[in-house]
PDB file of C-alpha atoms in Angstrom:
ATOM      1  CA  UNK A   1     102.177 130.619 -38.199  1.00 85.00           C
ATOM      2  CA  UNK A   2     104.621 133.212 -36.599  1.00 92.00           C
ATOM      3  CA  UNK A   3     105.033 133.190 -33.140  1.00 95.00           C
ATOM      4  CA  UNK A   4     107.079 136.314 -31.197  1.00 97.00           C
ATOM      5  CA  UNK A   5     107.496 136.049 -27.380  1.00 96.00           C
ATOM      6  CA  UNK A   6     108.587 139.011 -25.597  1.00 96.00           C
ATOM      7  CA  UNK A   7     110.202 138.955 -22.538  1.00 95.00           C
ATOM      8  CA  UNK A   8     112.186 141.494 -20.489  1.00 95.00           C
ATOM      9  CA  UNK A   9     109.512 143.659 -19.411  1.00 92.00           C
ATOM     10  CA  UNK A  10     108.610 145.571 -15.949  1.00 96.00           C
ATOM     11  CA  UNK A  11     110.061 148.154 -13.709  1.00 97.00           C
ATOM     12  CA  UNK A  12     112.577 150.314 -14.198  1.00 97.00           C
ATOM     13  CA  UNK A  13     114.050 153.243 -12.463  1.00 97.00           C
ATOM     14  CA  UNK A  14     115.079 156.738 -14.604  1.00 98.00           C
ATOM     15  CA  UNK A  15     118.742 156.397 -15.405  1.00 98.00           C
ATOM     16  CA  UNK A  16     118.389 152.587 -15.075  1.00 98.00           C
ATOM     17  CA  UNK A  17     118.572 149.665 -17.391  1.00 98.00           C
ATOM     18  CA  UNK A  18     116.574 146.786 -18.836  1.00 98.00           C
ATOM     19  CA  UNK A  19     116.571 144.391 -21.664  1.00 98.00           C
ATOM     20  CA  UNK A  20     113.835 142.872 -23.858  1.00 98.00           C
ATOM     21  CA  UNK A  21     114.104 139.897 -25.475  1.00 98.00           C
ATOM     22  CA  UNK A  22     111.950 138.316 -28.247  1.00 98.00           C
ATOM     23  CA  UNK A  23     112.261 134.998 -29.727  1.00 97.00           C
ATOM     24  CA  UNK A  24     110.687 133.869 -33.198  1.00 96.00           C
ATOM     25  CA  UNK A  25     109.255 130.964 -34.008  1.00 93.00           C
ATOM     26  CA  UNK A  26     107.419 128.884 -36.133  1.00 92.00           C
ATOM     27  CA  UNK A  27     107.079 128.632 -39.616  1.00 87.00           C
ATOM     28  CA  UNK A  28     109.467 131.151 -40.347  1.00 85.00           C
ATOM     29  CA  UNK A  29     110.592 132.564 -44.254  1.00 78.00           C
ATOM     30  CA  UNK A  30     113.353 134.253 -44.996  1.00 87.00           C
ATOM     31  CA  UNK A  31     113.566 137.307 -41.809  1.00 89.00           C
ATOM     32  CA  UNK A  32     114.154 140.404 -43.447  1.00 91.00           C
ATOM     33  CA  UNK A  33     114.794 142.436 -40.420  1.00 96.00           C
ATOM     34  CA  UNK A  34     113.825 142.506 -36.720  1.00 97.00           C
ATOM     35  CA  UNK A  35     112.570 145.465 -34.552  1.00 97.00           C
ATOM     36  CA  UNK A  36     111.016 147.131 -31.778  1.00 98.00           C
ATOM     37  CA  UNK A  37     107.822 149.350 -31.930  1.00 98.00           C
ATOM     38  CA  UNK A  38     106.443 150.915 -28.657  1.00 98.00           C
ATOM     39  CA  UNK A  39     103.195 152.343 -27.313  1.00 98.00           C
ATOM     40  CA  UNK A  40     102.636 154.916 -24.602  1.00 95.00           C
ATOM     41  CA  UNK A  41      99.475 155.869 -23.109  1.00 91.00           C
ATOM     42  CA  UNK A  42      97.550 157.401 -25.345  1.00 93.00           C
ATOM     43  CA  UNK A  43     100.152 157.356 -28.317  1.00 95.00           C
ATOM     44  CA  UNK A  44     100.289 155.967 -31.278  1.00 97.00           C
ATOM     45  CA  UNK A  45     102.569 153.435 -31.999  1.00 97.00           C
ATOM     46  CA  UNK A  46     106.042 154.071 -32.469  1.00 97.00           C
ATOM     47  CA  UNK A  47     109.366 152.546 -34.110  1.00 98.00           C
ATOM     48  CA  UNK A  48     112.195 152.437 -31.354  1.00 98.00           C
ATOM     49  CA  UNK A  49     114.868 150.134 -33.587  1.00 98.00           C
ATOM     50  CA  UNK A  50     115.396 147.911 -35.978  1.00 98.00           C
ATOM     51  CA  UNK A  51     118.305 145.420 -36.938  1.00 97.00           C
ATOM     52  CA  UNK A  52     118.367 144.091 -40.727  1.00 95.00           C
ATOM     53  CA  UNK A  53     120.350 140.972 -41.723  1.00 90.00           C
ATOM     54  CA  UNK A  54     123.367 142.513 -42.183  1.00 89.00           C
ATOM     55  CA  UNK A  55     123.437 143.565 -38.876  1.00 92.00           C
ATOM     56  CA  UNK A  56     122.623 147.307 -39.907  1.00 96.00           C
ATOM     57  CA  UNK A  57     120.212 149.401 -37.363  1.00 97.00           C
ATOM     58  CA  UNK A  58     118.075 152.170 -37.087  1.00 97.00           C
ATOM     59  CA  UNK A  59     116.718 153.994 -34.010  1.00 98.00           C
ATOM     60  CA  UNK A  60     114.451 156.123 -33.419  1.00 98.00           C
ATOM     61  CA  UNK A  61     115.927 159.464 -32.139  1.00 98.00           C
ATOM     62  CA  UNK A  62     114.733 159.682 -29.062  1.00 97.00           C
ATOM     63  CA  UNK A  63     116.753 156.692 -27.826  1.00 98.00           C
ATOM     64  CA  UNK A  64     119.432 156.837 -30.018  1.00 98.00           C
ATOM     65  CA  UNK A  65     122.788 156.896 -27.939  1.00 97.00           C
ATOM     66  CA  UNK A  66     120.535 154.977 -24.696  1.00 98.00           C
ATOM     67  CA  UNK A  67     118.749 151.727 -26.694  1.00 98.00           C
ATOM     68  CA  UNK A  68     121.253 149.253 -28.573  1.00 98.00           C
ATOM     69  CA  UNK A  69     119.184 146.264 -30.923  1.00 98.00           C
ATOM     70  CA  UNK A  70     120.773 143.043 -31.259  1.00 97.00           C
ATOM     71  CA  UNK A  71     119.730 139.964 -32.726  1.00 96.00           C
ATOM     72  CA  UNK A  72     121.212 136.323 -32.506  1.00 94.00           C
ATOM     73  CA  UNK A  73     120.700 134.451 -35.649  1.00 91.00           C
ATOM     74  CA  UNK A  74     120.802 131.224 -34.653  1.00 92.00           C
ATOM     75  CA  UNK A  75     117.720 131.420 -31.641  1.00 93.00           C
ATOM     76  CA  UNK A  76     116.014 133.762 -34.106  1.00 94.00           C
ATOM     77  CA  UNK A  77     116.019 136.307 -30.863  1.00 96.00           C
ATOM     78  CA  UNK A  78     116.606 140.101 -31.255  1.00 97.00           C
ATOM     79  CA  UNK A  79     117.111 141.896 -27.551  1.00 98.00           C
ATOM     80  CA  UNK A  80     116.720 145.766 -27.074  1.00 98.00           C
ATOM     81  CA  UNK A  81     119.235 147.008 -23.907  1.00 98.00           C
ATOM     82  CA  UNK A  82     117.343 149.636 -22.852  1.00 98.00           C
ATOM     83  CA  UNK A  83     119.811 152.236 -20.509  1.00 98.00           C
ATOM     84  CA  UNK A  84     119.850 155.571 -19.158  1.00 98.00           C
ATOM     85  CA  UNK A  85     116.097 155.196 -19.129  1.00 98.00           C
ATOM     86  CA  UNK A  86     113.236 158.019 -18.865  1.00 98.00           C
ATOM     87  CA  UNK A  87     109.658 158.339 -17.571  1.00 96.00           C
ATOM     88  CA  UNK A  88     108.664 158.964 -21.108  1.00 96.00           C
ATOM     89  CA  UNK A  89     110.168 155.454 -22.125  1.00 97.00           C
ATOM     90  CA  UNK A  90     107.426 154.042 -20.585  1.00 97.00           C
ATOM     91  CA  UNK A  91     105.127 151.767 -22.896  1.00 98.00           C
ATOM     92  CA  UNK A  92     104.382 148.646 -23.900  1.00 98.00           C
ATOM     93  CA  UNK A  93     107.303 147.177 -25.801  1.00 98.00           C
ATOM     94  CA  UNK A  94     106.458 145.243 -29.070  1.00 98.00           C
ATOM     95  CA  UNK A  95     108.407 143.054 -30.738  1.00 97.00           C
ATOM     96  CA  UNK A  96     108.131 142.800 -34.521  1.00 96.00           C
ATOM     97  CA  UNK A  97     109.690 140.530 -37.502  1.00 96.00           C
ATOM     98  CA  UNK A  98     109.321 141.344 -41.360  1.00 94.00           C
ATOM     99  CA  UNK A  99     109.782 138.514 -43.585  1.00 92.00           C
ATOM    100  CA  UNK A 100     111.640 138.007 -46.954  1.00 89.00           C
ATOM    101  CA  UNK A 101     108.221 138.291 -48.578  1.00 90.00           C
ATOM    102  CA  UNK A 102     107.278 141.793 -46.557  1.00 90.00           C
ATOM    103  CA  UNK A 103     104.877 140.052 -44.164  1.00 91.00           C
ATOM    104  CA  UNK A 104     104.785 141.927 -40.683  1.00 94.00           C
ATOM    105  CA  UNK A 105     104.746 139.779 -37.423  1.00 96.00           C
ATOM    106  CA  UNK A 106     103.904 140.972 -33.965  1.00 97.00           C
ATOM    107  CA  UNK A 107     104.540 139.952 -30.409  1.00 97.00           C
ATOM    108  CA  UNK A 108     101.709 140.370 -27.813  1.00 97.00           C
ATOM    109  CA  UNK A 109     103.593 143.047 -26.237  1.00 97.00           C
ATOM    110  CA  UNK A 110     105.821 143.618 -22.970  1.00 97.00           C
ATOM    111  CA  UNK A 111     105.006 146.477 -20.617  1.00 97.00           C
ATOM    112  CA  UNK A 112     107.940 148.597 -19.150  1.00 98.00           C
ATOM    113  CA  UNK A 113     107.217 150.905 -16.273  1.00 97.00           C
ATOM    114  CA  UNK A 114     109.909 153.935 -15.575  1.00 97.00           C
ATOM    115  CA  UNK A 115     109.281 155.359 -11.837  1.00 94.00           C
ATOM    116  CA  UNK A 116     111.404 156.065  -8.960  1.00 92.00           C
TER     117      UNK A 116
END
């Protein structure tokens, strides 16, 4: 068993900042790479980064340049700073590990809120 824990979550003002956390656990292969995914109201779900093992990332463009993924190795924790945020960052932030052996992992989910 996999656990993810996200943490981070809540209100946040456009053109503010917050950071997500997610720490792994349990009976944990070899990580492949370590992510974000969101979900707004009534969209599907979406990638929003993703850090390999080399420390290589990907964003999704609409955050690109505002959203930096990080991960610390040894607490098995990737983070997502979050700045310069937008009403239409809103969602519920998921947290998401791939293992060496292509298994996907989920959090529960974190819910960030963007209003003035």
């Amino acid at each position: 068993q996999v656990q993810l824990v996200e943490s981070g979550g809540g209100l946040g003002q456009p053109g503010g900042s917050l950071r997500l956390s997610c720490a792994a656990s349990g009976s944990i292969r070899d990580i492949n790479a370590m992510g974000w995914y969101r979900q707004g109201p009534g969209k599907q779900r979406e990638l929003v980064g993703v850090i390999g093992n080399s420390g290589s990332t990907k964003y999704a463009d609409s955050v690109r340049g505002r959203f930096t993924i990080s991960r610390d190795n040894a607490k098995i924790t990737v983070y997502l700073q979050m700045d310069s945020l937008k009403p239409e960052d809103a969602a519920v932030y998921y947290c998401n590990l791939i293992d060496g052996h292509g298994m996907y992992y989920w959090g529960k989910g974190t819910l960030v809120t963007v209003s003035s």
